[in-house]
Coordinates of C-alpha atoms in Angstrom, one line a residue:
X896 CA -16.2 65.3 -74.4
X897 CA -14.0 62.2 -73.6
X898 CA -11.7 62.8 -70.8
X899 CA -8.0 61.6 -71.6
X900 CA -6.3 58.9 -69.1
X901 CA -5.3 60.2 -65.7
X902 CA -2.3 58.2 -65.5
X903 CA 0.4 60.2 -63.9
X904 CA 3.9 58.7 -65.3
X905 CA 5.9 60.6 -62.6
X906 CA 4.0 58.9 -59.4
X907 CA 3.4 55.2 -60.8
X908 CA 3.0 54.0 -56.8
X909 CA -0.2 56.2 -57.1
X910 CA -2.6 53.0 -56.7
X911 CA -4.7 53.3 -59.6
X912 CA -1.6 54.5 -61.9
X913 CA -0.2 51.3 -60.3
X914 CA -2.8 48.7 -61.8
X915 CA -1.9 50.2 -65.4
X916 CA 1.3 49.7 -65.0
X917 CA 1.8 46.6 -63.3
X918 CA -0.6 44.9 -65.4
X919 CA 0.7 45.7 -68.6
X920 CA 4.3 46.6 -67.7
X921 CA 4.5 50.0 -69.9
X922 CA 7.6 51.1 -67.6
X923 CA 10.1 48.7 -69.8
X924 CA 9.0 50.6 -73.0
X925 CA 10.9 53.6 -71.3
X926 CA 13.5 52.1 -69.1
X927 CA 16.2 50.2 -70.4
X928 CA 18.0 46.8 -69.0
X929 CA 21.6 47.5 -69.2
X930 CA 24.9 46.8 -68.3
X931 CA 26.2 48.0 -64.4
X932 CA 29.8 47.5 -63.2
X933 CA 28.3 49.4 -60.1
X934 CA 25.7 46.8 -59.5
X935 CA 28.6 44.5 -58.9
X936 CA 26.0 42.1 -57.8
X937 CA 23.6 41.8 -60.5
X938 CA 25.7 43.0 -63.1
X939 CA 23.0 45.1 -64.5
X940 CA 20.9 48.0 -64.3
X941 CA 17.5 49.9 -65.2
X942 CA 18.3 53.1 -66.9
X943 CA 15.4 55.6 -67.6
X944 CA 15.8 56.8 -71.3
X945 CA 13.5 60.2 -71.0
X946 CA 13.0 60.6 -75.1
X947 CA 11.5 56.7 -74.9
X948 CA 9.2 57.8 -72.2
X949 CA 8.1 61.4 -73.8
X950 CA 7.8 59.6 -77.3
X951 CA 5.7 56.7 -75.6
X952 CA 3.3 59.0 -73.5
X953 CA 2.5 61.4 -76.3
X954 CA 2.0 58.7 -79.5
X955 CA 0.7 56.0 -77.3
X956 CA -0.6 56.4 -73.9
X957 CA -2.4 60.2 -74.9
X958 CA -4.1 58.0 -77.0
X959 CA -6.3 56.0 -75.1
X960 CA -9.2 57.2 -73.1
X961 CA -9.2 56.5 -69.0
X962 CA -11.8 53.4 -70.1
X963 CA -10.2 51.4 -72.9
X964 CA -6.9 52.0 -70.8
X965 CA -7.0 49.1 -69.5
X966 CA -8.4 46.8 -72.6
X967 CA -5.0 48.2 -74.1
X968 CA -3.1 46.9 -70.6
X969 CA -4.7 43.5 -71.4
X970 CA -3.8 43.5 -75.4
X971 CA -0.4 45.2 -75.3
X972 CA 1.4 43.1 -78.0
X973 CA -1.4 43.8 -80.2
X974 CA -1.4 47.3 -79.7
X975 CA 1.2 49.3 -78.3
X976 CA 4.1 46.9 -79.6
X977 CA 2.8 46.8 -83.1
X978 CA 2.3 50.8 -83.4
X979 CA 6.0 51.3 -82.1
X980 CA 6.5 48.8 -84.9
X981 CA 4.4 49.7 -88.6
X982 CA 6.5 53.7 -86.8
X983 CA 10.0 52.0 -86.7
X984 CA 9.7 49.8 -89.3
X985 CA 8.1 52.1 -92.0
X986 CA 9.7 53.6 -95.6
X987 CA 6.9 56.2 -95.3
X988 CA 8.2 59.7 -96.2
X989 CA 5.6 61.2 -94.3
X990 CA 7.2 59.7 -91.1
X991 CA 10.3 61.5 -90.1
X992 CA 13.3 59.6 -88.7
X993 CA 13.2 61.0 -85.8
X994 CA 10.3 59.5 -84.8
X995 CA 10.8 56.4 -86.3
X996 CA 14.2 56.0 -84.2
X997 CA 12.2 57.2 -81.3
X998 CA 9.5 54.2 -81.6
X999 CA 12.8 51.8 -81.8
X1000 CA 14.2 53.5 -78.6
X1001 CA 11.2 52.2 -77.2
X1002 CA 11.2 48.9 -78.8
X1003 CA 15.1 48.5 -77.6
X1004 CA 13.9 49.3 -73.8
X1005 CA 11.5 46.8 -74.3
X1006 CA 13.0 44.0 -75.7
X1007 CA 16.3 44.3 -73.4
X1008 CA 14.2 42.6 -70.6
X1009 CA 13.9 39.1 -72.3
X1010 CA 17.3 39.1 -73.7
X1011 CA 18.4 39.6 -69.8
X1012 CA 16.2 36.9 -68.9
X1013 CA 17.4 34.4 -71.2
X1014 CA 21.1 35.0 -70.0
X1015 CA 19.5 33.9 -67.0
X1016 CA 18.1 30.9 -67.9
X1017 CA 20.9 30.3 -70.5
X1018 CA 23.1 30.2 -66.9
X1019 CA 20.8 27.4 -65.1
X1020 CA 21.2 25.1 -68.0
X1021 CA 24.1 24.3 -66.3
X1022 CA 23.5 23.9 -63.0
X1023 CA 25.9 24.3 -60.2
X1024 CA 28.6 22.7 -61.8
X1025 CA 29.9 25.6 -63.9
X1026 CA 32.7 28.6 -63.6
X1027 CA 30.6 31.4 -64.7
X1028 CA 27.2 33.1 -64.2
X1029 CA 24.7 35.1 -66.6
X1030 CA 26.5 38.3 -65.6
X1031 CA 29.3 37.1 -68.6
X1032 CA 27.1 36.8 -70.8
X1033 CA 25.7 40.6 -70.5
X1034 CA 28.5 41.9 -72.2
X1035 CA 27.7 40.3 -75.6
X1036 CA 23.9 40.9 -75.9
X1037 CA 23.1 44.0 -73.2
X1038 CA 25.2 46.3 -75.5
X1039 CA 22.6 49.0 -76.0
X1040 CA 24.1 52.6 -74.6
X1041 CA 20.3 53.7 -74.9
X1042 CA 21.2 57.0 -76.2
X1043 CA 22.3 56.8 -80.2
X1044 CA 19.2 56.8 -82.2
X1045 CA 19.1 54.3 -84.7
X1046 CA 16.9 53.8 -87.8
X1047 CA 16.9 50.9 -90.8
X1048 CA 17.7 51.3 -94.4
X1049 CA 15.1 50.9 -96.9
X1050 CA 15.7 47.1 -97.4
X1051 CA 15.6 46.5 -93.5
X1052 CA 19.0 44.6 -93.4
X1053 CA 21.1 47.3 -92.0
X1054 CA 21.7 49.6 -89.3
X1055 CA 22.0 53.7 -89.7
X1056 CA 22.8 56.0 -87.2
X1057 CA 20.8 59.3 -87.4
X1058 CA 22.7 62.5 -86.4
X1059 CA 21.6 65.7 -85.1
X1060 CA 21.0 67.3 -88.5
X1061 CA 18.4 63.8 -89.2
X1062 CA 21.2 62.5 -91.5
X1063 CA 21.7 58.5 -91.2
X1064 CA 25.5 56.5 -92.0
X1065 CA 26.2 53.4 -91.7
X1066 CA 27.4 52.2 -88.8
X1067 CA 30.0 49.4 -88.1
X1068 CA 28.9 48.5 -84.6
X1069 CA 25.5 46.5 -84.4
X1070 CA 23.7 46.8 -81.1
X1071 CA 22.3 43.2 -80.6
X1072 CA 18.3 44.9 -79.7
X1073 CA 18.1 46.4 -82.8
X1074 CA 19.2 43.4 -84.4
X1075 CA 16.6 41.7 -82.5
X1076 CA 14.0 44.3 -83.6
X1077 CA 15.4 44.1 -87.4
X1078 CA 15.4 39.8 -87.8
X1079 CA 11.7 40.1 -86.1
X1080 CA 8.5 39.5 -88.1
X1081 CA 6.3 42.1 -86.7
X1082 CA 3.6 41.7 -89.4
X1083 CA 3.8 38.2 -89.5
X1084 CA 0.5 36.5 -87.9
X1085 CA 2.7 32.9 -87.7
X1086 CA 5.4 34.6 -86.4
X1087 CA 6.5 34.0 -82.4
X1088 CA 6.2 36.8 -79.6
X1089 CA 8.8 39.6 -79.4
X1090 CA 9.9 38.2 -76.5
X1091 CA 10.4 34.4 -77.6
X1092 CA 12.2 35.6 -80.4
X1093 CA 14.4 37.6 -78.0
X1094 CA 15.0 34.6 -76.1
X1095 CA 15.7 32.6 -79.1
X1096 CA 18.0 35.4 -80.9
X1097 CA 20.1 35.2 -77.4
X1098 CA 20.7 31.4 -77.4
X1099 CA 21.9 31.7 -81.0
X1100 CA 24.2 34.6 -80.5
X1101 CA 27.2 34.2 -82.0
X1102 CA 29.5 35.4 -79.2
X1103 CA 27.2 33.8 -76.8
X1104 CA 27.2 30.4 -78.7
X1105 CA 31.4 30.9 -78.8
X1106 CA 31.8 31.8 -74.9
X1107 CA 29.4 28.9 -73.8
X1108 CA 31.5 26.1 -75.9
X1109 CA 34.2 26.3 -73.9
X1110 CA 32.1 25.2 -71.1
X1111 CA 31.1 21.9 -72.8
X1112 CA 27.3 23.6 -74.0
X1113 CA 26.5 21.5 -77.5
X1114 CA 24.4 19.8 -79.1
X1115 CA 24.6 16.4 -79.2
X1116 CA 23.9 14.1 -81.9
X1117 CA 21.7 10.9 -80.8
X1118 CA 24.7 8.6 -81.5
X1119 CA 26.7 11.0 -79.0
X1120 CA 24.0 11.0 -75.9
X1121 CA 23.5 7.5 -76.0
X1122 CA 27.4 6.7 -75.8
X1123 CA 27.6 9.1 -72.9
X1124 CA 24.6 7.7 -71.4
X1125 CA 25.2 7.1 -67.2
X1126 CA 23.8 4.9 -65.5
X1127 CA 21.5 7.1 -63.7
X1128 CA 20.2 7.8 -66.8
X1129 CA 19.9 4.0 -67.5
X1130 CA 17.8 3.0 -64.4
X1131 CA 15.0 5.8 -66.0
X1132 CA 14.4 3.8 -69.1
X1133 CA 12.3 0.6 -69.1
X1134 CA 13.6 -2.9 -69.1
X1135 CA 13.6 -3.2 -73.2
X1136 CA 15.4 -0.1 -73.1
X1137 CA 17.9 -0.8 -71.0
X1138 CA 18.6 -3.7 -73.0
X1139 CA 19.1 -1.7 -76.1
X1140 CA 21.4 0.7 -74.5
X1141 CA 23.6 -1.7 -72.6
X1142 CA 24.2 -4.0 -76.2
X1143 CA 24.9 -0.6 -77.7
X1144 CA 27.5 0.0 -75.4
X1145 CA 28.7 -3.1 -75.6
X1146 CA 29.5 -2.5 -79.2
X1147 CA 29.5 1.1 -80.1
X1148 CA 31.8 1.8 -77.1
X1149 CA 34.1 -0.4 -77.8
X1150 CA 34.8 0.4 -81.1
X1151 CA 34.4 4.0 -79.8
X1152 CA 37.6 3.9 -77.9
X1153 CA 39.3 2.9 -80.8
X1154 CA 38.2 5.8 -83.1
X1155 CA 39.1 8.0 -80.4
X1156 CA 42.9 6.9 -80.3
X1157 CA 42.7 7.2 -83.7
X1158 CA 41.6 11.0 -83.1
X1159 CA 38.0 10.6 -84.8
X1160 CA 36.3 12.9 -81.9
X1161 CA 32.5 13.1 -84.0
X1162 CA 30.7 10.3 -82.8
X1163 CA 29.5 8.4 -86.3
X1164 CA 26.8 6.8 -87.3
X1165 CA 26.8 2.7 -86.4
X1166 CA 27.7 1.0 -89.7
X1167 CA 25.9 -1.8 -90.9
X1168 CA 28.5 -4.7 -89.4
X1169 CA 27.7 -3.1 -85.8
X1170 CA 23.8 -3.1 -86.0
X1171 CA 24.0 -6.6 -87.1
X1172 CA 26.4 -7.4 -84.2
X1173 CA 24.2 -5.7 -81.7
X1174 CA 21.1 -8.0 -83.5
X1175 CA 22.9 -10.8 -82.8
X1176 CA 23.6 -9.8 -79.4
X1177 CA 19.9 -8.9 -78.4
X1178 CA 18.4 -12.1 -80.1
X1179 CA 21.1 -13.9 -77.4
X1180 CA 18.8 -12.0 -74.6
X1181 CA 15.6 -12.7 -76.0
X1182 CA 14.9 -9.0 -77.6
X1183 CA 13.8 -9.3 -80.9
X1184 CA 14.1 -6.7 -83.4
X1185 CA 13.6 -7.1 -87.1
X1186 CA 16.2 -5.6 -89.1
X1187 CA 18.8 -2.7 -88.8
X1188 CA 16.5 0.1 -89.5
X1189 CA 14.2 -0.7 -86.5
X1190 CA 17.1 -0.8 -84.7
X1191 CA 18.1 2.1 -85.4
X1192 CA 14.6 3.9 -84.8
X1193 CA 14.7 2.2 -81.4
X1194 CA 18.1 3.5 -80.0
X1195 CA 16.9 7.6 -81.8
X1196 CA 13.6 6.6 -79.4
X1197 CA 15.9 5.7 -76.5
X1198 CA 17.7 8.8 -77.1
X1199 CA 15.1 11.4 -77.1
X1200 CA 14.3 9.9 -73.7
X1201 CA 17.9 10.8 -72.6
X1202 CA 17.2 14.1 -73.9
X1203 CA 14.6 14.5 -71.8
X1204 CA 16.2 13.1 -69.0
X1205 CA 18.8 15.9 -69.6
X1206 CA 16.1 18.5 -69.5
X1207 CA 15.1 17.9 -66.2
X1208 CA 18.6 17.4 -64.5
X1209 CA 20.7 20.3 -66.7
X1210 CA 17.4 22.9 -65.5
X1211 CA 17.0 23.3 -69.8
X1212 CA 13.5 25.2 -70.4
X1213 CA 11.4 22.1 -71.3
X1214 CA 9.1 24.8 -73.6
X1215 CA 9.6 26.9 -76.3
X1216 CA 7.8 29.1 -78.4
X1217 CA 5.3 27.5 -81.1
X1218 CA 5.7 30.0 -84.4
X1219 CA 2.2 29.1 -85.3
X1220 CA 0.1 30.2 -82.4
X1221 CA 3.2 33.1 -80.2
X1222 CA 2.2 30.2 -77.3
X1223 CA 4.5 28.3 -75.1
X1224 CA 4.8 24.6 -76.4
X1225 CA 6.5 21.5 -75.1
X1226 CA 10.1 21.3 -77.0
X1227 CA 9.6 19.0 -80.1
X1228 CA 12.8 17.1 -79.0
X1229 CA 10.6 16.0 -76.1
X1230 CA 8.4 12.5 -76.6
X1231 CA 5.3 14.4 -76.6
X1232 CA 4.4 12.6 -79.7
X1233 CA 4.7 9.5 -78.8
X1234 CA 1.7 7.7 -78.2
X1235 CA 3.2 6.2 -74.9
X1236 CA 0.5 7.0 -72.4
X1237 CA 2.7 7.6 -69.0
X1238 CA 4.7 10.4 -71.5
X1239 CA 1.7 12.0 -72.3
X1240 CA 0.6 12.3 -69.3
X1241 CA 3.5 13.5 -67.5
X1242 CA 3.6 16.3 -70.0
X1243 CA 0.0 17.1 -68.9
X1244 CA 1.5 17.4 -65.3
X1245 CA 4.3 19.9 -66.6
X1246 CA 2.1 22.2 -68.5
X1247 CA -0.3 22.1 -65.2
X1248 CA 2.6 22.9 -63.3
X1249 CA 3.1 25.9 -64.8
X1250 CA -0.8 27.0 -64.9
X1251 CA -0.7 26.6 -60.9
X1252 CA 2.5 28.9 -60.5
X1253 CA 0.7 32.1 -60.8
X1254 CA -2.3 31.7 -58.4
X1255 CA -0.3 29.9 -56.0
X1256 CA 1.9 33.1 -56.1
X1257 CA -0.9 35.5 -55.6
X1258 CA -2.5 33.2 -52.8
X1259 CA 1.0 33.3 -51.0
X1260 CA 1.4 36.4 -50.6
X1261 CA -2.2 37.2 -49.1
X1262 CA -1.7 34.5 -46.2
X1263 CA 1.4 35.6 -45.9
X1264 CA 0.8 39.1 -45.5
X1265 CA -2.4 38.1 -43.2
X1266 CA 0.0 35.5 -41.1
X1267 CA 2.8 38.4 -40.4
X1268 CA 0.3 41.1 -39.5
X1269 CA -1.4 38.6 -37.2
X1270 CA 1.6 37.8 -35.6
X1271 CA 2.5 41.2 -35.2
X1272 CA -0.7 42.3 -33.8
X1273 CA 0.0 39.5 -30.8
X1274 CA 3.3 40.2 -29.9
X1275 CA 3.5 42.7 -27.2
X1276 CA 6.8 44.6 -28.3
X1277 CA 5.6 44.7 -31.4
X1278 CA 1.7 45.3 -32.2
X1279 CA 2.1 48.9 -32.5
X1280 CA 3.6 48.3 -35.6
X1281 CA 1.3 45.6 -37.0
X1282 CA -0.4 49.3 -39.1
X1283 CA 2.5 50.3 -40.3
X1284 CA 3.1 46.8 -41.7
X1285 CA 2.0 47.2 -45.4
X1286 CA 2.4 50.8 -45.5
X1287 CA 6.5 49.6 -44.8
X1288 CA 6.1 47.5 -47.4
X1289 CA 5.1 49.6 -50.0
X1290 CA 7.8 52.3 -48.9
X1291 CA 10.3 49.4 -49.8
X1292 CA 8.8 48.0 -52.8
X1293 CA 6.9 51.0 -54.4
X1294 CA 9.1 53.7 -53.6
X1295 CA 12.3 51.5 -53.3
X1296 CA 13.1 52.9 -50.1
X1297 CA 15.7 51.6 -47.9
X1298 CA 14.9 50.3 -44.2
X1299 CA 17.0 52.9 -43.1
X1300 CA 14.8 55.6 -44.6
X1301 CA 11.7 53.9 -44.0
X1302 CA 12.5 54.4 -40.1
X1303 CA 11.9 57.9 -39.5
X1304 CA 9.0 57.8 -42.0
X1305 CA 7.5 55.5 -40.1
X1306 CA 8.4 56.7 -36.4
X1307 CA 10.6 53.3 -35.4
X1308 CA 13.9 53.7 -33.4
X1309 CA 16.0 51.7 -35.1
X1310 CA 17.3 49.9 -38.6
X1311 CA 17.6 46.8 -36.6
X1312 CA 14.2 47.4 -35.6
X1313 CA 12.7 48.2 -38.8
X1314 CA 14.6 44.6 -40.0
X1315 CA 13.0 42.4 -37.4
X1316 CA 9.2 43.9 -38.1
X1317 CA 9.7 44.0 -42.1
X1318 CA 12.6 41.6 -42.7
X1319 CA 12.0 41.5 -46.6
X1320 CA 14.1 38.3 -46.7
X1321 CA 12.1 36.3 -44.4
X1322 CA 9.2 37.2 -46.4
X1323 CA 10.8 36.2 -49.7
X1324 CA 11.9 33.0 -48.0
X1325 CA 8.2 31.7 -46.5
X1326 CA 6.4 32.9 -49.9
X1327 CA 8.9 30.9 -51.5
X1328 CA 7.9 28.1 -49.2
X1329 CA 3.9 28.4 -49.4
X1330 CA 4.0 28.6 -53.5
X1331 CA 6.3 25.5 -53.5
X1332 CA 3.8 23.8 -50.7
X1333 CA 0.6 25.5 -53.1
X1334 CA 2.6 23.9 -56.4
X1335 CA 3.6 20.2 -54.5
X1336 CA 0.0 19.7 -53.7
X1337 CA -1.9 20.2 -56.3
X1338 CA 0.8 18.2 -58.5
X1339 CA 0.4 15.2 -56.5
X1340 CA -3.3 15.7 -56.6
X1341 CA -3.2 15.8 -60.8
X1342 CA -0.4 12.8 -60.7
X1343 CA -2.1 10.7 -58.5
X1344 CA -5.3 11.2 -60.7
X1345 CA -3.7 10.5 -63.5
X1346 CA -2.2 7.0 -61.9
X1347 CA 1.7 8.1 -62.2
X1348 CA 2.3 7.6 -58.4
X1349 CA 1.0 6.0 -55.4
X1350 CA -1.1 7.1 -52.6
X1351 CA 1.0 7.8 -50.7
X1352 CA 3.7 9.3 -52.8
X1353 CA 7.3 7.2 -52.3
X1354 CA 9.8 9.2 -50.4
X1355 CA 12.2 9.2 -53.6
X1356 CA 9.3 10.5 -55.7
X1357 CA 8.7 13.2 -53.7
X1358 CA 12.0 14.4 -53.0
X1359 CA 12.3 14.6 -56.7
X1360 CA 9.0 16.2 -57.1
X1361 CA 9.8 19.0 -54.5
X1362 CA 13.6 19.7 -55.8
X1363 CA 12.6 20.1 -59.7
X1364 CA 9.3 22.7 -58.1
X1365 CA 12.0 24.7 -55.9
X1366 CA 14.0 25.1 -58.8
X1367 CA 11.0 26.1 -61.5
X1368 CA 9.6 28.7 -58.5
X1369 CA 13.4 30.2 -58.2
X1370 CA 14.4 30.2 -61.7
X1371 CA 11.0 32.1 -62.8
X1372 CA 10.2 34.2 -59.7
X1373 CA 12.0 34.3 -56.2
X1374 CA 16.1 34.2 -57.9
X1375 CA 15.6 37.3 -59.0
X1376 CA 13.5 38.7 -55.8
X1377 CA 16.3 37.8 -53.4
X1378 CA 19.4 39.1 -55.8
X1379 CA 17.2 42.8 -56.3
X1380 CA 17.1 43.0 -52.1
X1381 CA 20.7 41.8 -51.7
X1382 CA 21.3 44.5 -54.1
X1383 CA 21.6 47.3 -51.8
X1384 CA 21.5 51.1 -52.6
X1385 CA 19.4 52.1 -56.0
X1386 CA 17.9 48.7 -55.6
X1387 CA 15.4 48.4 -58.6
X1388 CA 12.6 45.9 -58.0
X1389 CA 11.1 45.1 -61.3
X1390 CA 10.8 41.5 -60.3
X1391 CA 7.6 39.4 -60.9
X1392 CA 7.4 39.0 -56.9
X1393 CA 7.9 42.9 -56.4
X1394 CA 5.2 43.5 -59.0
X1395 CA 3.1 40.9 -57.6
X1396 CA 3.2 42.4 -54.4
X1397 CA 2.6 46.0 -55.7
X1398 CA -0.3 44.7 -57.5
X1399 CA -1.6 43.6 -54.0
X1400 CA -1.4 46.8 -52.5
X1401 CA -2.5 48.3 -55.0
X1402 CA -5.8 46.6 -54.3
X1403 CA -6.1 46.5 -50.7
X1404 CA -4.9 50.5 -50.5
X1405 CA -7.7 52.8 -51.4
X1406 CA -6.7 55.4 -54.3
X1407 CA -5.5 59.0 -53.2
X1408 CA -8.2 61.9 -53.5
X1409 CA -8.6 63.4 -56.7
X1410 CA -7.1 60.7 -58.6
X1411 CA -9.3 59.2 -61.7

């Protein structure tokens, strides 16, 4: 006889049940991102939806045996996600609508965690320089109330809202997960992950799309970017380049000003008479270019290298999803086609970049760990406490204790006390700086390799290097560490640092007794 999973839901800081978990995440099937006035801070919320988690346990988990368990960790798109689906999705009479708006509960719990991170990264598009954060844009896509089952008609297009008796109506409110859930192509091989189709749903919310234009987000045509080119953006381009653009200016602009006072606001296409103008004007500097239409191909080339340009100083995700494959790809607007050598290349660094963000994660927080219980274990006020180190640690991050209740657990005198030993922030702040140091290196390494700078690096270079990998290690990991332990009481530390760590415990802590 084949013994079931011992994975005990209710204790998941149990260390085994803990490597399930972490590993495949199954928590966000059953908890849901949401909306928190009370977590004035964050402006959201993780709310436990108990018929997600009893549906999910008994059709899924009860399922697998205590060895495949974690095979179905490793593959959990291709298993759990697409049984909640062909159960949500289905017109099958011998599946009741309960269960069916039970499998969607789960789906909505799940999918609410990428539409909250891309109001995140929706926010650092732009920058500092802005007068509002994520937190307004939860209102318009974190809508779910997590409680009103919901199923789909028979032609998936609308939303019905099943009632007590397991009758469905229509409803005139649309919460944006389901919608998410309805426009996705579950069965489609060539379709993109749930969670890049989140993402991509969010951007191109309506009510998103409408908030964010009144903050100047658009997009451009190429006419537009290079006639708003500056001339920090100029110095990037090569010499050629720069030519192009400054006799487009010298034309374009011009005539620019004119169609403004005129109120034509839509930058236009050059007409012929301009193109030849700027020919004449180029042939007077020694730049030849044949006719208009390589002209014109030249400045859309100049363009897309302000586009990229853009991408790096507006903090814009230079990936997206490719539908073909579910993988992350290099945005098409990007000159990754070109067969310019130094652009292939320095895409090369950017998808290594993010293959060494990981590891240099987990590598960080071992020596760190190591460095603070060395250094506890020489100071002589406080190498008494260099045991209760991790086990302090885990209180915080596994249980989501408070310092102040980790003290008398832990036999210390005083909050101040348990601050200066633990001092969560500190930690946050010197992981931070090992997987930047971790992330610098081995980018100059591959960049110096690869002949795109010198040995050794020029100071400019390498203040530029070091601000864009602060901001890629915040944006995808330590932002959200410090705002969950600025967060205060009911802190909820679902980050990919808190999981991180509790994945490190979790192997450095031997498993209770009688645990399987």
């Amino acid at each position: 006889m084949v013994n079931r999973v011992a994975l005990d839901i209710s204790d998941p800081a149990t260390p085994s049940n803990l490597a399930v978990l972490e590993t495949a995440m199954l928590w966000k099937f059953w908890k849901l991102c949401r909306i928190s006035l009370a977590r004035e801070t964050v402006g959201y919320e993780y709310r436990l939806i108990p018929e997600a988690q009893e549906f999910f346990e008994n059709q899924i988990l009860n399922n697998y045996t205590q060895n495949n368990v974690y095979n179905f960790a490793t593959h959990l798109n291709q298993n759990a996600k697409s049984t909640l689906f062909s159960d949500f999705l289905t017109q099958d009479s011998a599946i009741s609508r309960a269960k069916r708006a039970a499998a969607g509960l789960c789906l909505r719990c799940n999918v609410s965690y990428p539409i909250l991170k891309a109001c995140q990264k929706i926010d650092s598009l732009f920058g500092g320089e802005k007068r509002f954060t994520y937190k307004d844009l939860l209102p318009f896509v974190l809508d779910d109330d997590g409680k009103t089952l919901i199923v789909l008609d028979s032609q998936a297009k609308n939303q019905l809202v099943l009632d007590d008796r397991g009758k469905t109506q229509p409803t005139n409110y649309k919460f944006f997960t389901v919608e998410v859930l309805r426009t996705f192509k579950a069965d489609s091989q060539s379709s993109m992950s749930l969670d890049n189709w989140a993402y991509l749903q969010t951007k191109q919310n309506q009510e998103v799309k409408n908030f964010l234009s009144e903050f100047g987000f658009q997009h451009l045509s190429d006419w537009a970017i290079l006639n708003r080119a500056r001339r920090k953006q100029i110095e990037s381009l090569s010499e050629r380049d720069r030519q192009l653009i400054n006799v487009f200016h010298a034309v374009y602009r011009r005539d620019r000003r004119e169609h403004r006072s005129a109120g034509v606001l839509k930058c236009p296409d050059p007409s012929n008479s301009q193109l030849q103008e700027m020919l004449t004007a180029l042939q007077k500097q020694n730049v030849t270019v044949k006719s208009n239409v390589e002209l014109i191909a030249e400045l859309k080339q100049v363009a897309v290298q302000l586009k990229q340009y853009d991408v790096w100083s507006s903090r814009e995700p230079l990936e997206i999803c490719d539908p073909n494959t579910g993988n992350d790809v290099l945005r098409p607007d990007l000159p990754h086609a070109s067969t310019d050598e130094l652009n292939v290349e320095q895409q090369e660094i950017l998808e290594f970049l993010h293959q060494q963000l990981k590891s240099a994660l987990i590598q960080s927080i071992e020596q760190e760990i190591s460095a603070c219980l060395a250094k506890l274990e020489k100071s002589k006020s406080y190498a008494i406490f260099a045991q209760r180190f991790i086990p302090g640690l885990q209180l915080y991050y596994c249980q989501g204790m408070s310092l102040k209740e980790i003290v008398p657990l832990l036999e210390m005198s005083s909050w101040d006390q348990a601050r200066r030993v633990f001092n969560p922030g500190e930690l946050i702040n010197n992981i931070r700086a090992r997987t930047v140091e971790k992330i610098l290196d081995s980018t100059i390494a591959k960049a110096q390799e690869k002949g795109l700078t010198q040995i050794p690096p020029e100071p400019e270079y390498l203040k530029t290097l070091t601000e864009q990998i602060e901001l890629f290690a915040d944006v995808e990991i330590f932002k959200e560490a410090a705002e969950e332990i600025r967060a205060g009481k009911n802190r909820q530390m679902n980050s990919l640092y808190a999981r991180q760590l509790r994945v490190y415990f979790s192997k450095i802590t031997p498993p209770k007794k009688g645990v399987k």
